[in-house]
Every structure is written in C-alpha cells, then in structure tokens.
XYZ file of C-alpha atoms in Angstrom:
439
model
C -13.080 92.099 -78.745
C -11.513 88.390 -78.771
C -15.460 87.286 -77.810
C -17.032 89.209 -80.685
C -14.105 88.052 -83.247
C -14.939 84.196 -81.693
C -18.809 84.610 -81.668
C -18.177 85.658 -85.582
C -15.950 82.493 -86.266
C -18.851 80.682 -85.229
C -21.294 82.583 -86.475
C -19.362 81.847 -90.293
C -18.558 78.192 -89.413
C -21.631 77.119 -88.245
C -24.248 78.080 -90.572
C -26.986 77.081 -87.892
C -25.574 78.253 -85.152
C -29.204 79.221 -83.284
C -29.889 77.253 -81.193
C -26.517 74.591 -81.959
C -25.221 72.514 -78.944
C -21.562 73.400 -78.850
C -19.599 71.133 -76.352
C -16.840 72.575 -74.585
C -14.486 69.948 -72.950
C -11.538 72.474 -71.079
C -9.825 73.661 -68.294
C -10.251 76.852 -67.209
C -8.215 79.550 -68.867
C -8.766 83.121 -70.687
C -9.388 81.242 -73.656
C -12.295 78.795 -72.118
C -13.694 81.903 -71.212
C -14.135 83.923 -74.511
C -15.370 80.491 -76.098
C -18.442 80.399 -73.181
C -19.034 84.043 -73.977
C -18.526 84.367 -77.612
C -21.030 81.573 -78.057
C -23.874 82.757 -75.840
C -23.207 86.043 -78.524
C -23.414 83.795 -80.943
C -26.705 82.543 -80.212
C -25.633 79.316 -79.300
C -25.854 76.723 -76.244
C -22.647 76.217 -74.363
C -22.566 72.808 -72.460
C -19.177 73.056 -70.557
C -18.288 69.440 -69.475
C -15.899 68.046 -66.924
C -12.704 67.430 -68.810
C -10.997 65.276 -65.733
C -14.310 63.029 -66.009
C -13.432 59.635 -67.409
C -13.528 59.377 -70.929
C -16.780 57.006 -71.216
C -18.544 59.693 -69.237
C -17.895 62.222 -71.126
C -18.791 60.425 -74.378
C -22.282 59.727 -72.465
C -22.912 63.420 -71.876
C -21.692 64.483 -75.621
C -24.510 62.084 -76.560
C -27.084 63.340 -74.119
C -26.816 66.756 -74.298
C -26.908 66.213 -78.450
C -23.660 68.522 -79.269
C -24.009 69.879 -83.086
C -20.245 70.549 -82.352
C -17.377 70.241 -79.828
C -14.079 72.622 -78.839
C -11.629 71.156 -76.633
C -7.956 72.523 -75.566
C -4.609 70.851 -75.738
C -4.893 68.637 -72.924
C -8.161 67.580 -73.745
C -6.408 66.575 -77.388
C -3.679 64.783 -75.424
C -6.023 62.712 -73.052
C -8.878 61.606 -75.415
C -9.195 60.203 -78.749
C -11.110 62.935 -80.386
C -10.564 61.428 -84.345
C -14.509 60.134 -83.755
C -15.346 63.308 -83.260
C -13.205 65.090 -86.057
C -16.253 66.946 -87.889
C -17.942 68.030 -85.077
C -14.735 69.794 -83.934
C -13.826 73.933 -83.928
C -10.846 75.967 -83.042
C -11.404 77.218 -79.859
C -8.579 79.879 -80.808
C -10.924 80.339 -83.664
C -11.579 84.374 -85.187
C -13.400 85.406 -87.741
C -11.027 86.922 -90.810
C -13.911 87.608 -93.009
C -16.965 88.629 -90.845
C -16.941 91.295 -87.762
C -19.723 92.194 -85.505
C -20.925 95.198 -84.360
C -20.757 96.194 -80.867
C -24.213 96.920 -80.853
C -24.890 93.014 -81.642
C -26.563 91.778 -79.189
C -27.907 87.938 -78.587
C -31.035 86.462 -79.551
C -34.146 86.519 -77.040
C -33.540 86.637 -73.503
C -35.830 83.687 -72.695
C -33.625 81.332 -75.151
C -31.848 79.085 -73.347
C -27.523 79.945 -73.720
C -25.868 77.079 -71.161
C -26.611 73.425 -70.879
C -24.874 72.866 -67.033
C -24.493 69.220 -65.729
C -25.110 69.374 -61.838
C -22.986 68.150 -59.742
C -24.385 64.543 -59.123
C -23.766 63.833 -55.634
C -25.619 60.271 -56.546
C -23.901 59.499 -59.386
C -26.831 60.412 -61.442
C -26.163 63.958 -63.378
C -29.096 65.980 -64.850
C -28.880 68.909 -67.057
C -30.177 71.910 -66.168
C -30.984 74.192 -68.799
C -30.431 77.762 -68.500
C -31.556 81.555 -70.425
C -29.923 84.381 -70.571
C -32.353 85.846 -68.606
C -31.648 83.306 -65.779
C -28.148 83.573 -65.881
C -28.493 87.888 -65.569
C -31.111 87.689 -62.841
C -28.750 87.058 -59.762
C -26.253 89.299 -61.308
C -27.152 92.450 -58.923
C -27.182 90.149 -55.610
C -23.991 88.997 -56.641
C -22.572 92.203 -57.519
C -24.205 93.701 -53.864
C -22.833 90.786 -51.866
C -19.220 91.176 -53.999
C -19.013 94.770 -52.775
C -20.175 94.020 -49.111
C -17.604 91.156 -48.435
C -15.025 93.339 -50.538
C -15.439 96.866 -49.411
C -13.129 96.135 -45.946
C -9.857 95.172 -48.508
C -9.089 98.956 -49.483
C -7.018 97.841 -53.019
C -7.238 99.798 -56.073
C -8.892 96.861 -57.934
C -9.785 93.614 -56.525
C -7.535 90.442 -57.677
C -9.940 87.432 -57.615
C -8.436 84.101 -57.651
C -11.408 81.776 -59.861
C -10.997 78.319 -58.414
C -14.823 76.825 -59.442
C -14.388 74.988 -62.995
C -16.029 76.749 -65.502
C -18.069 73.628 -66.182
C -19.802 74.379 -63.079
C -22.527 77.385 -62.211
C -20.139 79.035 -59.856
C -17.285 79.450 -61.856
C -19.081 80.811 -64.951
C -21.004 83.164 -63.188
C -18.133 84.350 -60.346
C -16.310 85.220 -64.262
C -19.163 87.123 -65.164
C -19.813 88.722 -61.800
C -16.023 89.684 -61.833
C -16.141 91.239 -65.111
C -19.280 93.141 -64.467
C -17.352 94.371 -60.820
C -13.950 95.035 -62.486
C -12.001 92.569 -61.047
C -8.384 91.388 -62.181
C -9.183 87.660 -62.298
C -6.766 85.114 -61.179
C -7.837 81.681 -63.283
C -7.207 78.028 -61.270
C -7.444 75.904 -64.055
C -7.384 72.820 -61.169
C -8.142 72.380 -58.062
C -4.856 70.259 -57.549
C -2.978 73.295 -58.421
C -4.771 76.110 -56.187
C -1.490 76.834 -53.691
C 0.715 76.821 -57.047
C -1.445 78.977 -58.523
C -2.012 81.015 -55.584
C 1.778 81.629 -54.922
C 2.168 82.544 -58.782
C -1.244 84.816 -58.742
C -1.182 86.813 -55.510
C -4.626 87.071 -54.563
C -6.951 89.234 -52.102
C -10.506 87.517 -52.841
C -11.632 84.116 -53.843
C -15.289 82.351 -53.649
C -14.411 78.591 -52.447
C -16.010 75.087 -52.083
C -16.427 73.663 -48.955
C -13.537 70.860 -49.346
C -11.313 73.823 -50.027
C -11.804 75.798 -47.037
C -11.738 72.696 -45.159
C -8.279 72.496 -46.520
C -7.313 75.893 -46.025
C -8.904 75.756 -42.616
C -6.471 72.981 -41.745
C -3.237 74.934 -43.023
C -3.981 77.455 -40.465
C -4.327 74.936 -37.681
C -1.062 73.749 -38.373
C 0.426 77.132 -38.420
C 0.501 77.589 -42.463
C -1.186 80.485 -42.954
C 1.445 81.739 -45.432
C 0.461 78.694 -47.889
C -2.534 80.664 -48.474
C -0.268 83.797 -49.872
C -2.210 86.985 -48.638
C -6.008 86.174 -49.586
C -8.322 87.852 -47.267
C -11.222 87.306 -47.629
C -13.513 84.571 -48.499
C -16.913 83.311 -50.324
C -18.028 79.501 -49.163
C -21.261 78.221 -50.948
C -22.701 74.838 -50.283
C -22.689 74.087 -46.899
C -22.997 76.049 -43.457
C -19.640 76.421 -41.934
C -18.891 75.513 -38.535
C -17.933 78.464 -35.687
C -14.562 77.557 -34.937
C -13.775 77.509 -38.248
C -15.025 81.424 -38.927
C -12.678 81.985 -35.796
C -10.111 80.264 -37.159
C -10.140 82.899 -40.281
C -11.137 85.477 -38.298
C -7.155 85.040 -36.139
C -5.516 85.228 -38.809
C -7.526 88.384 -40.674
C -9.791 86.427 -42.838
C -13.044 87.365 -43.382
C -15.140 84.161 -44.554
C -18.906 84.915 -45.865
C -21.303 82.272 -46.560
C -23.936 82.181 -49.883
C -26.595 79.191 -50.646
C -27.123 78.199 -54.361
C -27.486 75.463 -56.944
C -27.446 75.041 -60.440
C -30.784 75.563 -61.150
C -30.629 78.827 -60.060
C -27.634 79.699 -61.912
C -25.887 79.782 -58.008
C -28.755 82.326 -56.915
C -30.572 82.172 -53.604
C -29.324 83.733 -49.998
C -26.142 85.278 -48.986
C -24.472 86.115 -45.557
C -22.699 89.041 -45.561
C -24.206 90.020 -42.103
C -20.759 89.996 -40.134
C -23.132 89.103 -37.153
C -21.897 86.945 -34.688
C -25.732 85.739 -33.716
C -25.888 84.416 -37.570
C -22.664 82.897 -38.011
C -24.327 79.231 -38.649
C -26.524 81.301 -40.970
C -26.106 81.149 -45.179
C -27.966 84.302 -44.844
C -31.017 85.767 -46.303
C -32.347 85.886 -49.819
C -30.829 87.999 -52.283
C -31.848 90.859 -54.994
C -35.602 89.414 -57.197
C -35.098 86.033 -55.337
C -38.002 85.077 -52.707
C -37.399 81.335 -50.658
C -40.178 79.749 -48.439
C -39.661 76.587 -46.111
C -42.454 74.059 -47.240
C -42.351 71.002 -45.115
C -39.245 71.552 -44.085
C -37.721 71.711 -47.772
C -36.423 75.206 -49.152
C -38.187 76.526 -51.942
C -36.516 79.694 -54.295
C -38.667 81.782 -56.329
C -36.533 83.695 -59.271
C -36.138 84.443 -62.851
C -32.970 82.641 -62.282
C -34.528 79.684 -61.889
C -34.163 77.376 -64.847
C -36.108 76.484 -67.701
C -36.067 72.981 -66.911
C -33.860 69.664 -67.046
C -32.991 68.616 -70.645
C -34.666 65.566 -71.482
C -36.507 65.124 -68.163
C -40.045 66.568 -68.064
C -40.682 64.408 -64.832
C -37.476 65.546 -63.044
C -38.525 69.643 -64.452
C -42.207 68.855 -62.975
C -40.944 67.381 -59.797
C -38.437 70.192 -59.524
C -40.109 73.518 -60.333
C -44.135 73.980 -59.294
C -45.878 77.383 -59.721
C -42.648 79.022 -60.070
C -41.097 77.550 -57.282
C -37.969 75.657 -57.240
C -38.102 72.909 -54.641
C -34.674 72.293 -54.213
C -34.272 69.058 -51.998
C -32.533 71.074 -49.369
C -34.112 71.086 -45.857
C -33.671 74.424 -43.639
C -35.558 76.069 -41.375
C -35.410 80.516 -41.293
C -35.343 82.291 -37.808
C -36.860 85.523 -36.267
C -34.979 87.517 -38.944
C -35.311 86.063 -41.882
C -32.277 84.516 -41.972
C -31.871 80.732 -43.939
C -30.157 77.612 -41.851
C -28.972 74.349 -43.614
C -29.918 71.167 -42.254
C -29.271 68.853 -44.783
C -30.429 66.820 -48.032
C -33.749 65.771 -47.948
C -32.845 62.807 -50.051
C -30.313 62.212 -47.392
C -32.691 62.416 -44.514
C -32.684 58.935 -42.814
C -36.196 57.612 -41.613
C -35.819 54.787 -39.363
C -38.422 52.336 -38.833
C -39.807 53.978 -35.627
C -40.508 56.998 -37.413
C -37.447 58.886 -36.181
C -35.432 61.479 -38.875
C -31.807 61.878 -38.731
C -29.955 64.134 -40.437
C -26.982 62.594 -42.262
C -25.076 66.251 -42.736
C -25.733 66.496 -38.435
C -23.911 63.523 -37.642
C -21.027 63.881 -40.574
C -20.168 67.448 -39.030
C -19.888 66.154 -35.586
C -17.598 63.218 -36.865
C -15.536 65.664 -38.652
C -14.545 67.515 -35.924
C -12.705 64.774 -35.278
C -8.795 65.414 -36.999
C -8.435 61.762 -37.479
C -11.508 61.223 -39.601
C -10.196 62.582 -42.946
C -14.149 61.676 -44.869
C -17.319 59.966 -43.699
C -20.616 59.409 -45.036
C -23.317 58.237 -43.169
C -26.256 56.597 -44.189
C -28.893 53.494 -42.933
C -28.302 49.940 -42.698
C -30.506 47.186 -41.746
C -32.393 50.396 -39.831
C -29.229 51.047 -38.476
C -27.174 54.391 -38.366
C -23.739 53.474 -39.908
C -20.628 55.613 -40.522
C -18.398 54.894 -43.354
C -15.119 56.347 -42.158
C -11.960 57.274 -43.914
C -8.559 57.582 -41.974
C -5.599 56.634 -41.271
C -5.145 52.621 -40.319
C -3.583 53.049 -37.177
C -5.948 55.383 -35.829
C -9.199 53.341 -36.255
C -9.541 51.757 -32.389
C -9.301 55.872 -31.207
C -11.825 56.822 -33.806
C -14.448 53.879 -32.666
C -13.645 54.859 -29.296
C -14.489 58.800 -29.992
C -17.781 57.670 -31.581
C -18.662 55.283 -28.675
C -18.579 58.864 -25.828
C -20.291 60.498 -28.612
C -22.985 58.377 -28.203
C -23.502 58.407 -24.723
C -25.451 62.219 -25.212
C -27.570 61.142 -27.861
C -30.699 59.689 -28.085
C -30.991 56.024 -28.721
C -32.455 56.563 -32.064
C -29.420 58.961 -33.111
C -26.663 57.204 -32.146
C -24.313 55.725 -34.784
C -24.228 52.103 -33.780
C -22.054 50.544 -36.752
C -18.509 51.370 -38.428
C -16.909 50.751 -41.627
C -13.851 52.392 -42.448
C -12.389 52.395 -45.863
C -9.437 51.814 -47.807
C -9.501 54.372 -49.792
C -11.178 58.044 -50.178
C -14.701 58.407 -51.361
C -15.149 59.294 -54.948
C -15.601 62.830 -55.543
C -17.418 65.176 -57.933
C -15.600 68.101 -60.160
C -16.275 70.225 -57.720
C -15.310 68.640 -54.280
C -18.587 66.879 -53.228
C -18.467 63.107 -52.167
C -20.356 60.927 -54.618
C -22.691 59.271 -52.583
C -24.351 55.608 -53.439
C -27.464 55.635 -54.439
C-alpha cells in the first residue's frame, strides 16, 4: 500500500505527472524502492542516478535527462547543495492524505517509457537508455525460471536475498522486482563498502553479485575467510565469464555460483547458466524466456521486447545500437554445439594492430589476474604496442614484470604484452564495480 499512497502523493503534487521526469538521487533502502515503484504507478519516468557520483556529474545528468522534479534522501541532503533545486524537490516519504487509489489502478500504456537508466560508462561517456514497462516485464519469467533453478537446492521456507546492485542500476531494480514477484525476504545493501556489515547484520542465503564482488569474496575464501561471507550459498554473477578455479573455489566451500549475461538495454535480459554442467562452466549460458541472440561478425546480437526504446537524446547512438529489432550490443562471443553463449570481450576493446592481428584486451587482463600480486590492470595499444597498466603493490613490481616476461614466452609474437606501466593508484571505477577505461 505505501506505493499506491506514494504514486497518489504524486499523482496530487504533480499535476502533470504523465510523462514527468522525476529524479531520484538515493541509496538503496525500502523507501528508494516504493518511490521507483509508486512512480512508474504514477505514470511517471524514474531516472535513478548515482548518488556517490561527484556532484558536477550529477548536476550534468539532472540537466540531460530534463527532470520536471527531483527526490533525494538524507544523505543526499547532507552531501549536496540542493537549495538550487528547492522547487523541483518532493518528499520521498511523501503520501497522499487526500487522494487514494484503487487497487485496480493500473499504469498508463505498456509501450510508455517508466525508467530513464544511465549505463554504466565504462568510457567515461554515459548514455541513457530509455526503458517501457513492457521492456522492463519481458525478462521477468527468465528471471523468475533461472531464480527458482539456482534456488531450488537451498530447501528454506522463503528465500532471504541480500540486494547488493544500486538501484540506479538495471540489476538492482529488476533483482527487487524479480524478488517481489518470487517472494523473497529482501536483504537491502545500500553500499557496496558496507556488503560484509550488512551481510553479518542481514543473514543471507542468495545474492546476485558483480564481478569485483565475487572477485572479493573469491579471495576471502583463499585466505581461509569463508565465515566473512556469513552463510550465503549460493550465487548470481552477471557481466563477465568467471574463471574455473574460481567455481571450484565456491564449489569447496558449498557455494553454488551461476552465471547470467545482460545490459541495460535489455533491462539485464539475455542468457543465463544455470546448467550445473561442468563442460559449460566458462559458459554465461543460453538465452532466456522471449529473448533470441545471434553472433554477427563476431558481435552478440539480442532480440527481445526487453530491448529498449532507444537512448534519450541520441538517435545516432539508438540507430547504431538497435537494427531490425536487434540489439547489437558491442559484446563479442562466439555459441558452441549446444547453444550455449561464450564471452570474449568488448568489441570496442578489441585491439587491431597494424599487421592485422586482434587481441582481446579481457584475454590478456584474465591471465594477468591470476596473478595475486596484480590487484587491477587494463590493457590497451600503444605506439602498436600491447601495454599493461598494472596496479600493485610497490615492492612487488620486479616479480610482476618478471611473471609477464615467462608469460610471454607461449604466446605468439603479436600477443605478447611487450610494455608495463604500473600505477600509483587504483583505476577509477563505475557505481557498479567496472574500471573506467580511457577513451
């Protein structure tokens, strides 16, 4: 009822509220929730924005995605100066006294576009994917299929979900609305800095993660710290194909870890790996419920009604993007015998050297990182040279250039990584755990 009674309050304050762009700069909590649900009821467009982002950028996107109005919790108050913004601004604890709706209301056409979703902006460039209620309910029965096969094995009266994707990204709004729809108890992370806090606090059996965060879980277990991750058993990664040892490493310690391919535009729809297989365990599986995928030069294409409507304010990025129906998403794979969907890497990552060779920049990062004492890397050409850019500790540099110099040796000429730069500091980092990379 706390959605309908918000969905009302807007309803009454905004006399327009159709089709309004209504900014939501939070954290995830119960509260961020109704507000993302009470205004799709409402008829409005939710554009959830990062509220750790700096404050300029944040200003930037308010501007782009033109926001009619703008809710923001108490630490959002605290952090920014909002006064600019004072009559743009609602309550997000706001509830209709005077006006009620039915629960037979039910929101405007299903075609009308309800979220406004930055991506994630690996390139320092964000675009804004716009999204209908019909794309956003299209994965839904994939989801709730793959939710029940990675779930079934944990024999608990009702699964407790620990939500760790920020609800300004895909994933978290729609693992929210896949754990309603399943009956979940949900368990909300409202940072990624506090997830073992939060975890201790909000004992937890199931949890769809990041990549960076079962990279960090991964190494708890190594170092014998399995308790730090307090009982959770078992495990969603989307957005990048996980390595073998590290499904073993789960596996020890009664972890199952299940692998899913998605993206924005797709409102986090596409394949899922549920398989338990041994032969597939490189695999992010095969394409889910209404979703077909096709490799076209070497580039994955998804074929939905989740796919978007298009990128606000970019008709050349929508064109490039989605053709005949198809979503080309710049991600390069290749699908075996059975169907089943392997990563390879960005094709805007893809390095073409000058005699005509490709290497895959993802290939030779996952190698490196198998390394403990190479904490990040990125690599990338220079001068139509393969160079690493390598984050670690100072005094382990001379054993790291040494471990890249036997590495070599096996490769082809072409493929080996033939200049290092290690840095100070860590790369920057998007909301959601992906390295920024420069452009």
């Amino acid at each position: 009822m706390d959605v309908y009674g918000f969905a009302a309050y807007l309803m009454e304050s905004v006399p327009e509220v159709e089709g309004a762009h209504i900014g939501i700069l939070a954290h995830n909590s119960y509260r961020t929730m109704v507000c993302l649900f009470g205004i799709m009821l409402g008829g409005g467009i939710a554009v959830p924005m990062n509220p750790d982002d700096t404050w300029d950028n944040i200003q930037e996107k308010i501007i782009f995605a033109d926001a009619d109005r703008l809710l923001a919790d108490e630490s959002a108050y605290e952090m920014f100066d909002l006064n600019k913004y004072e009559d743009m601004l609602l309550d997000m604890n706001g509830s209709s006294q005077n006006k009620s709706l039915s629960p037979d209301h039910e929101c405007s056409g299903t075609d009308d576009p309800c979220f406004m979703i930055f991506t994630s902006g690996v390139t320092g460039k964000n675009k804004c994917a716009l999204l209908s209620r019909k794309n956003i309910f299209a994965p839904m029965q994939a989801f709730i299929k793959a939710a029940e096969e990675e779930c079934g094995a944990l024999s608990v009266p009702i699964v407790r979900e620990m939500v760790m994707q920020p609800f300004y990204h895909v994933s978290g709004i729609a693992t929210v609305m896949n754990g309603n729809l399943m009956g979940f108890t949900l368990n909300l992370c409202n940072s990624l800095k506090n997830i073992y806090r939060d975890l201790k606090v909000m004992e937890s059996d199931y949890s769809l993660v990041m990549p960076v965060v079962l990279e960090d879980f991964y190494k708890k277990i190594k170092r014998g710290q399995v308790e730090k991750l307090c009982g959770l058993r078992a495990l969603y990664c989307g957005g990048a194909s996980v390595d073998s040892d590290m499904f073993q490493a789960f596996a020890d310690v009664g972890i199952s870890v299940a692998q899913a391919y998605g993206m924005t535009e797709i409102f986090g729809g596409g394949t899922t790996n549920t398989s338990g297989r041994a032969d597939k365990i490189q695999s992010v599986g095969v394409p889910g419920i209404g979703c077909k995928l096709k490799i076209e030069d070497g580039e994955i294409c998804l074929k939905s009604d989740a796919v978007m409507l298009g990128y606000y304010k970019d008709e050349e990025a929508t064109a490039e993007a989605i053709r005949d129906g198809w979503l080309h998403t710049g991600d390069l794979g290749y699908l075996d015998e059975d169907g089943f969907l392997y990563l390879t890497g960005r094709k805007k990552n893809l390095i073409i050297l000058s005699n005509g060779e490709n290497v895959s920049a993802e290939e030779l990062e996952g190698e490196l990182l198998k390394n403990p004492d190479i904490r990040e890397t990125v690599v990338r050409e220079k001068n139509d040279r393969i160079c690493a850019e390598i984050y670690c500790d100072d005094d382990r540099r001379e054993t790291i250039r040494n471990y890249i110099s036997e590495a070599n040796r096996g490769k082809p000429f072409w493929k080996r990584i033939t200049e290092v730069e290690f840095r100070e500091k860590p790369f920057e980092r998007t909301g959601t755990g992906k390295i920024v990379r420069s452009v």
